[in-house]
Coordinates of C-alpha atoms in Angstrom, one line a residue:
X257 CA 69.1 87.3 139.8
X258 CA 67.3 88.3 136.7
X259 CA 69.3 91.5 136.4
X260 CA 72.6 89.6 136.6
X261 CA 71.4 87.3 133.8
X262 CA 70.3 90.2 131.6
X263 CA 73.3 92.5 132.0
X264 CA 75.9 90.4 130.2
X265 CA 73.5 89.6 127.3
X266 CA 72.4 93.2 126.8
X267 CA 75.9 94.6 127.1
X268 CA 77.3 92.1 124.6
X269 CA 74.6 93.0 122.1
X270 CA 74.6 96.7 122.8
X271 CA 71.0 96.8 123.8
X272 CA 69.7 99.5 126.2
X273 CA 68.7 98.2 129.7
X274 CA 65.1 97.0 130.1
X275 CA 63.7 100.1 131.9
X276 CA 64.9 103.0 129.9
X277 CA 63.3 106.4 129.6
X278 CA 64.5 107.2 126.0
X279 CA 62.0 108.8 123.7
X280 CA 60.1 111.0 126.2
X281 CA 61.8 114.3 125.3
X282 CA 60.1 116.2 122.5
X283 CA 56.7 114.4 122.7
X284 CA 53.5 116.4 123.4
X285 CA 52.0 116.0 126.9
X286 CA 50.0 112.8 127.1
X287 CA 51.9 111.1 124.4
X288 CA 52.1 107.4 125.2
X289 CA 55.6 105.9 124.9
X290 CA 55.7 102.1 125.0
X291 CA 58.8 100.7 126.7
X292 CA 60.1 97.5 125.2
X293 CA 60.8 94.5 127.4
X294 CA 64.2 92.9 127.3
X295 CA 62.8 90.1 125.1
X296 CA 61.2 92.6 122.7
X297 CA 64.5 94.4 122.4
X298 CA 66.4 91.2 121.6
X299 CA 63.8 90.2 119.0
X300 CA 64.2 93.6 117.4
X301 CA 67.9 92.8 116.8
X302 CA 67.0 89.8 114.7
X303 CA 67.0 90.7 111.0
X304 CA 66.1 87.3 109.6
X305 CA 62.5 86.3 109.2
X306 CA 63.7 82.6 109.0
X307 CA 65.2 83.0 112.5
X308 CA 62.1 84.6 113.9
X309 CA 59.9 81.9 112.2
X310 CA 62.0 79.2 113.9
X311 CA 61.9 80.9 117.3
X312 CA 58.1 81.2 116.9
X313 CA 57.8 77.5 116.1
X314 CA 60.0 76.4 119.0
X315 CA 58.2 78.7 121.4
X316 CA 54.7 77.8 120.3
X317 CA 55.5 74.0 120.5
X318 CA 56.7 74.4 124.0
X319 CA 53.8 76.6 125.1
X320 CA 51.2 74.3 123.7
X321 CA 52.8 71.0 124.8
X322 CA 54.9 71.9 127.9
X323 CA 55.2 68.2 129.0
X324 CA 56.8 67.1 125.7
X325 CA 60.5 66.7 126.4
X326 CA 61.4 66.7 122.7
X327 CA 60.3 70.3 122.5
X328 CA 62.3 71.4 125.6
X329 CA 65.8 70.6 124.2
X330 CA 67.5 72.2 121.2
X331 CA 71.0 71.2 119.8
X332 CA 72.8 74.4 119.0
X333 CA 75.4 72.6 116.9
X334 CA 72.8 71.2 114.5
X335 CA 73.5 72.8 111.1
X336 CA 70.0 74.1 110.5
X337 CA 69.6 75.4 114.1
X338 CA 73.1 77.1 113.9
X339 CA 72.1 78.9 110.8
X340 CA 69.0 80.5 112.3
X341 CA 69.6 80.5 116.0
X342 CA 73.2 80.0 117.1
X343 CA 74.9 82.3 114.6
X344 CA 72.2 85.0 114.5
X345 CA 72.7 88.0 116.9
X346 CA 69.8 88.1 119.4
X347 CA 68.3 84.8 118.6
X348 CA 69.9 82.5 121.2
X349 CA 69.9 85.4 123.7
X350 CA 66.1 85.7 123.2
X351 CA 65.7 82.1 124.1
X352 CA 67.8 82.5 127.2
X353 CA 65.6 85.5 128.1
X354 CA 62.5 83.2 127.8
X355 CA 64.0 80.8 130.3
X356 CA 66.1 78.4 128.3
X357 CA 69.5 77.4 129.7
X358 CA 72.7 76.7 127.8
X359 CA 74.1 73.2 128.7
X360 CA 77.0 72.3 126.5
X361 CA 75.9 72.1 122.9
X362 CA 72.2 72.3 124.0
X363 CA 69.6 74.9 125.0
X364 CA 67.3 73.3 127.5
X365 CA 64.1 74.5 129.1
X366 CA 64.5 73.2 132.7
X367 CA 61.6 71.6 134.6
X368 CA 59.5 74.2 136.3
X369 CA 60.2 76.7 133.5
X370 CA 57.6 77.5 130.9
X371 CA 56.9 79.8 128.0
X372 CA 53.5 81.2 127.1
X373 CA 51.6 82.5 124.1
X374 CA 52.6 86.0 125.2
X375 CA 56.1 85.2 124.1
X376 CA 54.7 83.8 120.8
X377 CA 52.8 87.0 120.2
X378 CA 56.0 89.0 120.9
X379 CA 57.8 87.0 118.2
X380 CA 54.9 87.4 115.8
X381 CA 55.0 91.2 116.4
X382 CA 58.7 91.2 115.7
X383 CA 58.1 89.4 112.4
X384 CA 55.5 91.9 111.3
X385 CA 57.8 94.8 112.2
X386 CA 60.7 93.3 110.3
X387 CA 58.5 92.7 107.2
X388 CA 57.4 96.3 107.3
X389 CA 61.0 97.5 107.4
X390 CA 61.9 95.2 104.5
X391 CA 58.9 96.4 102.5
X392 CA 59.9 100.1 103.1
X393 CA 63.5 99.4 102.1
X394 CA 62.4 97.6 99.0
X395 CA 60.3 100.6 97.9
X396 CA 63.2 103.0 98.5
X397 CA 65.5 100.8 96.4
X398 CA 62.9 100.8 93.5
X399 CA 62.5 104.5 93.7
X400 CA 66.2 105.1 93.7
X401 CA 66.6 102.7 90.7
X402 CA 63.8 104.5 88.8
X403 CA 65.4 107.9 89.6
X404 CA 68.7 106.7 88.1
X405 CA 67.0 105.3 85.0
X406 CA 64.9 108.4 84.4
X407 CA 66.6 111.4 86.0
X408 CA 64.6 113.9 83.9
X409 CA 61.3 112.3 85.0
X410 CA 62.4 112.3 88.6
X411 CA 63.4 115.9 88.4
X412 CA 60.1 116.9 86.7
X413 CA 58.1 115.1 89.3
X414 CA 60.0 116.9 92.1
X415 CA 59.5 120.2 90.4
X416 CA 55.8 119.6 90.0
X417 CA 55.4 118.7 93.6
X418 CA 57.3 121.8 94.7
X419 CA 55.1 123.9 92.4
X420 CA 51.9 122.5 93.8
X421 CA 53.2 123.2 97.3
X422 CA 54.1 126.7 96.4
X423 CA 50.8 127.5 94.8
X424 CA 48.9 126.0 97.8
X425 CA 50.9 128.2 100.2
X426 CA 50.5 131.3 98.1
X427 CA 46.8 131.1 97.2
X428 CA 45.0 128.8 99.6
X429 CA 41.6 130.7 99.4
X430 CA 40.9 130.5 95.7
X431 CA 42.3 127.0 95.3
X432 CA 39.6 124.6 94.1
X433 CA 37.2 127.4 93.0
X434 CA 35.1 126.5 90.0
X435 CA 32.5 129.2 89.7
X436 CA 34.7 132.3 90.2
X437 CA 37.2 133.2 87.4
X438 CA 40.8 133.8 88.4
X439 CA 41.3 137.4 89.4
X440 CA 37.7 138.2 90.3
X441 CA 38.7 137.8 93.9
X442 CA 40.6 141.1 93.7
X443 CA 37.5 143.0 92.4
X444 CA 35.4 141.5 95.2
X445 CA 37.9 142.7 97.7
X446 CA 37.6 146.2 96.3
X447 CA 33.8 145.9 96.3
X448 CA 34.0 145.0 99.9
X449 CA 35.8 148.3 100.5
X450 CA 32.7 150.2 99.4
X451 CA 33.2 150.7 95.6
X452 CA 30.1 148.8 94.5
X453 CA 27.7 151.6 95.0
X454 CA 28.9 153.6 91.9
X455 CA 29.3 150.7 89.6
X456 CA 26.8 150.2 86.8
X457 CA 25.9 153.9 86.3

């Protein structure tokens, strides 16, 4: 029965099925690949922190006070709920995956159904992952903006980085030497070949 409920949701949102083997190819032996649950995949689709925050609050309230009827019914047509749940891809579907049932304009958590702090942690993890993505995107935008404002500086920094990489690859042994002047390494190599016995008269 669970598969029949998942399939339309996942197909509509273009999410891979829950037990998929993607990602194993190319990893070294012993590399641990974590498979996402259906709920985790749906939460990953949500690109609004406000939506995830609302989901977290609804789920936490119901997990901590399962007997409170006011926490077990959500009006989807409510303007605020529509903005963060109804109209956000993955949000309503995530609630259905947690056990909520759509009844007209409401989502209801039926008697006998419950959510736990495990689902709350999944939502918290999704919020943290989204924040990381947003921070990385922000840094890329700043870097691109700076490169446009200072193309010469950006080019110079790129050339310096390339030069450092080239020197490191060409001369890895003498890099970082303080006591030996540059070029002495060649004389020491000749000395190692047996020429030191005649030096110094």
